[in-house]
mmCIF file of C-alpha atoms in Angstrom:
data_model
loop_
_atom_site.group_PDB
_atom_site.id
_atom_site.type_symbol
_atom_site.label_atom_id
_atom_site.label_comp_id
_atom_site.label_asym_id
_atom_site.label_seq_id
_atom_site.Cartn_x
_atom_site.Cartn_y
_atom_site.Cartn_z
ATOM 1 C CA MET A 1 -22.924 -8.090 3.277
ATOM 2 C CA ALA A 2 -21.769 -6.309 0.503
ATOM 3 C CA PRO A 3 -25.326 -4.042 -1.036
ATOM 4 C CA SER A 4 -26.875 -5.488 -4.127
ATOM 5 C CA ALA A 5 -25.619 -3.565 -6.875
ATOM 6 C CA GLU A 6 -24.882 -3.877 -11.166
ATOM 7 C CA SER A 7 -21.626 -5.156 -12.031
ATOM 8 C CA GLY A 8 -19.490 -2.498 -14.302
ATOM 9 C CA ARG A 9 -20.837 -0.002 -12.147
ATOM 10 C CA PRO A 10 -17.946 1.834 -9.182
ATOM 11 C CA ILE A 11 -17.811 0.977 -6.300
ATOM 12 C CA GLY A 12 -18.902 4.024 -4.409
ATOM 13 C CA ILE A 13 -17.326 4.206 -1.268
ATOM 14 C CA LEU A 14 -18.103 7.764 0.860
ATOM 15 C CA PHE A 15 -16.582 8.384 4.081
ATOM 16 C CA VAL A 16 -18.012 10.847 6.719
ATOM 17 C CA CYS A 17 -16.603 13.389 10.171
ATOM 18 C CA LEU A 18 -18.455 16.270 11.685
ATOM 19 C CA GLY A 19 -16.367 18.643 9.212
ATOM 20 C CA ASN A 20 -15.374 17.032 6.584
ATOM 21 C CA ILE A 21 -11.775 18.564 7.268
ATOM 22 C CA CYS A 22 -9.124 16.045 8.733
ATOM 23 C CA ARG A 23 -10.230 12.592 9.203
ATOM 24 C CA SER A 24 -12.993 12.291 6.026
ATOM 25 C CA PRO A 25 -11.071 13.958 3.943
ATOM 26 C CA MET A 26 -7.480 11.395 4.884
ATOM 27 C CA ALA A 27 -9.539 8.689 4.498
ATOM 28 C CA GLU A 28 -10.861 9.906 1.334
ATOM 29 C CA ALA A 29 -7.129 10.308 0.226
ATOM 30 C CA VAL A 30 -5.597 7.153 1.326
ATOM 31 C CA PHE A 31 -8.252 4.889 0.551
ATOM 32 C CA SER A 32 -7.844 6.733 -2.920
ATOM 33 C CA HIS A 33 -4.380 5.823 -3.431
ATOM 34 C CA ILE A 34 -4.235 2.800 -1.848
ATOM 35 C CA VAL A 35 -6.430 1.477 -4.952
ATOM 36 C CA ALA A 36 -4.793 3.151 -7.408
ATOM 37 C CA ALA A 37 -1.435 1.577 -6.532
ATOM 38 C CA ARG A 38 -3.142 -1.699 -6.567
ATOM 39 C CA GLY A 39 -4.930 -0.814 -10.326
ATOM 40 C CA LEU A 40 -8.276 -0.077 -9.312
ATOM 41 C CA ALA A 41 -8.892 3.265 -9.187
ATOM 42 C CA SER A 42 -11.083 2.835 -12.061
ATOM 43 C CA LYS A 43 -12.805 0.105 -10.006
ATOM 44 C CA PHE A 44 -14.468 2.693 -6.917
ATOM 45 C CA HIS A 45 -15.732 6.288 -7.051
ATOM 46 C CA ILE A 46 -15.027 7.477 -3.814
ATOM 47 C CA ASP A 47 -15.920 10.789 -1.653
ATOM 48 C CA SER A 48 -16.107 12.357 1.517
ATOM 49 C CA ALA A 49 -18.766 14.294 3.807
ATOM 50 C CA GLY A 50 -19.077 16.215 7.039
ATOM 51 C CA THR A 51 -22.129 15.670 9.336
ATOM 52 C CA ALA A 52 -21.722 19.527 9.836
ATOM 53 C CA ARG A 53 -21.660 22.829 7.790
ATOM 54 C CA TYR A 54 -18.625 24.606 9.330
ATOM 55 C CA HIS A 55 -16.434 23.781 6.020
ATOM 56 C CA VAL A 56 -18.593 23.319 3.824
ATOM 57 C CA GLY A 57 -16.259 25.260 0.325
ATOM 58 C CA GLU A 58 -13.680 24.555 2.283
ATOM 59 C CA ARG A 59 -9.479 22.917 1.598
ATOM 60 C CA PRO A 60 -9.225 20.417 4.549
ATOM 61 C CA ASP A 61 -7.066 21.333 7.406
ATOM 62 C CA GLY A 62 -3.722 22.261 6.290
ATOM 63 C CA ARG A 63 -2.045 19.527 8.456
ATOM 64 C CA THR A 64 -4.609 16.750 6.837
ATOM 65 C CA ILE A 65 -2.819 17.781 3.662
ATOM 66 C CA ASP A 66 0.941 17.969 5.192
ATOM 67 C CA THR A 67 0.036 14.771 6.816
ATOM 68 C CA CYS A 68 -0.616 12.810 3.574
ATOM 69 C CA ASN A 69 1.742 15.092 1.652
ATOM 70 C CA LYS A 70 3.977 13.837 3.993
ATOM 71 C CA HIS A 71 3.917 10.058 3.260
ATOM 72 C CA GLY A 72 3.431 10.608 -0.763
ATOM 73 C CA VAL A 73 -1.028 10.921 -0.547
ATOM 74 C CA ALA A 74 -2.267 13.688 -2.889
ATOM 75 C CA VAL A 75 -5.401 15.690 -1.112
ATOM 76 C CA ASP A 76 -7.836 16.695 -3.670
ATOM 77 C CA HIS A 77 -11.369 18.114 -1.758
ATOM 78 C CA PHE A 78 -13.134 20.642 -0.759
ATOM 79 C CA GLY A 79 -15.790 20.373 1.792
ATOM 80 C CA GLN A 80 -19.337 19.043 1.899
ATOM 81 C CA LEU A 81 -22.040 17.938 3.901
ATOM 82 C CA LEU A 82 -23.879 14.579 4.202
ATOM 83 C CA VAL A 83 -27.101 14.618 2.514
ATOM 84 C CA SER A 84 -29.696 12.348 1.592
ATOM 85 C CA ARG A 85 -29.190 11.812 -2.010
ATOM 86 C CA HIS A 86 -25.543 10.249 -0.727
ATOM 87 C CA PHE A 87 -27.513 7.333 0.205
ATOM 88 C CA ALA A 88 -28.242 6.536 -3.142
ATOM 89 C CA GLU A 89 -25.376 7.688 -4.493
ATOM 90 C CA PHE A 90 -23.322 5.185 -2.964
ATOM 91 C CA ASP A 91 -22.567 1.736 -1.547
ATOM 92 C CA TYR A 92 -21.033 2.382 1.460
ATOM 93 C CA ILE A 93 -21.066 5.434 4.150
ATOM 94 C CA LEU A 94 -18.180 5.074 6.398
ATOM 95 C CA CYS A 95 -18.764 7.084 9.817
ATOM 96 C CA MET A 96 -15.670 8.117 12.008
ATOM 97 C CA ASP A 97 -16.838 8.304 15.524
ATOM 98 C CA GLU A 98 -20.786 7.288 16.865
ATOM 99 C CA ASP A 99 -21.799 10.800 16.565
ATOM 100 C CA ASN A 100 -20.928 10.624 12.906
ATOM 101 C CA LEU A 101 -22.712 7.133 12.491
ATOM 102 C CA ARG A 102 -25.940 9.030 14.598
ATOM 103 C CA ASP A 103 -25.655 11.804 12.660
ATOM 104 C CA CYS A 104 -25.727 9.903 9.513
ATOM 105 C CA LYS A 105 -29.251 7.748 10.565
ATOM 106 C CA HIS A 106 -30.778 10.916 10.960
ATOM 107 C CA VAL A 107 -29.746 12.244 7.344
ATOM 108 C CA LYS A 108 -30.741 8.623 6.032
ATOM 109 C CA PRO A 109 -33.747 8.637 3.849
ATOM 110 C CA LYS A 110 -36.951 6.758 5.655
ATOM 111 C CA GLY A 111 -36.786 3.184 3.495
ATOM 112 C CA GLN A 112 -34.977 1.515 1.563
ATOM 113 C CA SER A 113 -31.327 2.671 1.330
ATOM 114 C CA ARG A 114 -28.349 2.099 -1.492
ATOM 115 C CA ALA A 115 -25.774 2.596 0.584
ATOM 116 C CA LYS A 116 -24.440 0.504 3.941
ATOM 117 C CA HIS A 117 -23.280 2.768 6.853
ATOM 118 C CA GLY A 118 -21.300 2.099 9.379
ATOM 119 C CA MET A 119 -17.808 1.940 11.524
ATOM 120 C CA PHE A 120 -14.546 2.821 9.186
ATOM 121 C CA GLY A 121 -12.874 1.661 11.902
ATOM 122 C CA GLU A 122 -14.868 -1.484 11.799
ATOM 123 C CA TYR A 123 -12.368 -2.009 8.757
ATOM 124 C CA SER A 124 -9.380 -2.569 10.906
ATOM 125 C CA GLU A 125 -7.797 -5.478 12.284
ATOM 126 C CA ASP A 126 -6.777 -3.405 15.390
ATOM 127 C CA LYS A 127 -9.783 -3.398 16.968
ATOM 128 C CA GLY A 128 -8.209 -0.388 18.416
ATOM 129 C CA ASP A 129 -8.863 1.461 15.516
ATOM 130 C CA ARG A 130 -12.853 1.595 15.803
ATOM 131 C CA VAL A 131 -13.454 5.040 16.864
ATOM 132 C CA VAL A 132 -10.996 7.307 14.307
ATOM 133 C CA THR A 133 -10.585 9.908 16.443
ATOM 134 C CA ASP A 134 -10.789 13.910 15.630
ATOM 135 C CA PRO A 135 -7.586 15.856 15.913
ATOM 136 C CA TYR A 136 -8.516 19.100 15.382
ATOM 137 C CA TYR A 137 -7.446 19.765 18.441
ATOM 138 C CA GLY A 138 -4.420 18.095 18.316
ATOM 139 C CA GLY A 139 -0.663 18.779 16.835
ATOM 140 C CA LEU A 140 1.274 16.949 13.933
ATOM 141 C CA LYS A 141 1.719 13.877 15.940
ATOM 142 C CA ASP A 142 -1.851 13.594 16.516
ATOM 143 C CA PHE A 143 -2.693 13.475 11.867
ATOM 144 C CA GLU A 144 0.302 10.817 12.273
ATOM 145 C CA LEU A 145 -1.071 8.799 14.410
ATOM 146 C CA MET A 146 -4.652 9.254 12.722
ATOM 147 C CA TYR A 147 -3.036 8.852 9.485
ATOM 148 C CA GLU A 148 -1.608 5.698 10.529
ATOM 149 C CA ARG A 149 -4.727 4.460 11.620
ATOM 150 C CA ILE A 150 -6.757 5.327 8.202
ATOM 151 C CA VAL A 151 -3.579 2.924 6.382
ATOM 152 C CA ARG A 152 -5.196 0.452 8.326
ATOM 153 C CA CYS A 153 -8.523 0.695 7.915
ATOM 154 C CA SER A 154 -7.791 1.366 4.363
ATOM 155 C CA GLU A 155 -6.496 -1.481 4.033
ATOM 156 C CA GLY A 156 -8.606 -3.124 6.199
ATOM 157 C CA LEU A 157 -11.550 -2.014 3.771
ATOM 158 C CA LEU A 158 -10.425 -3.006 0.439
ATOM 159 C CA LYS A 159 -9.423 -6.712 2.313
ATOM 160 C CA GLN A 160 -13.035 -7.050 2.677
ATOM 161 C CA LEU A 161 -13.963 -5.941 -0.487
ATOM 162 C CA LEU A 162 -11.562 -7.591 -1.956
ATOM 163 C CA GLN A 163 -13.716 -10.855 -0.864
ATOM 164 C CA VAL A 164 -17.170 -9.190 -0.959
ATOM 165 C CA GLU A 165 -17.541 -7.380 -3.834
ATOM 166 C CA LYS A 166 -15.133 -9.776 -5.798
ATOM 167 C CA THR A 167 -17.483 -9.572 -9.031
ATOM 168 C CA ARG A 168 -18.063 -6.498 -9.548
ATOM 169 C CA LEU A 169 -13.940 -5.322 -9.425
ATOM 170 C CA GLU A 170 -13.240 -8.573 -11.387
ATOM 171 C CA GLY A 171 -15.778 -7.271 -13.911
ATOM 172 C CA THR A 172 -17.606 -10.357 -14.635
ATOM 173 C CA GLY A 173 -20.807 -11.354 -13.790
ATOM 174 C CA LYS A 174 -24.404 -10.203 -14.243
#
């Protein structure tokens, strides 16, 4: 079920991983690229954050940037920490793995939250994509595999949002 929100406000999507230098900034860039290619960029507010402070203020890992650039996807991000205000700012907070989801639940403020939070990989039609594995200690091949998984997840996410957020995406309704 979609979060209740007023029509006309962009749909807020926040991607979350551990350090906010590999998976989540790539998801932010890929999803932004896909929605822009479909003429929907103005309908979304897309960002990413990490559950740990390791890389706050830093650019994404060079391998993330190189992999995205290879596919014509621009990366424009500086690391930030997931904080409680994100649960009021975004409609969807999507985590890359179970540890990120657990950490996300600890940051979530008590009581009502606008954001629906869950696993980004659940939006892929490939059930093997539920966890977006951290490629940090791997090589370029691992970043390429992550890119392919993120594309599948992003396409599935947009497909679902086109259904459940139809009124907001069309700019009609109350």
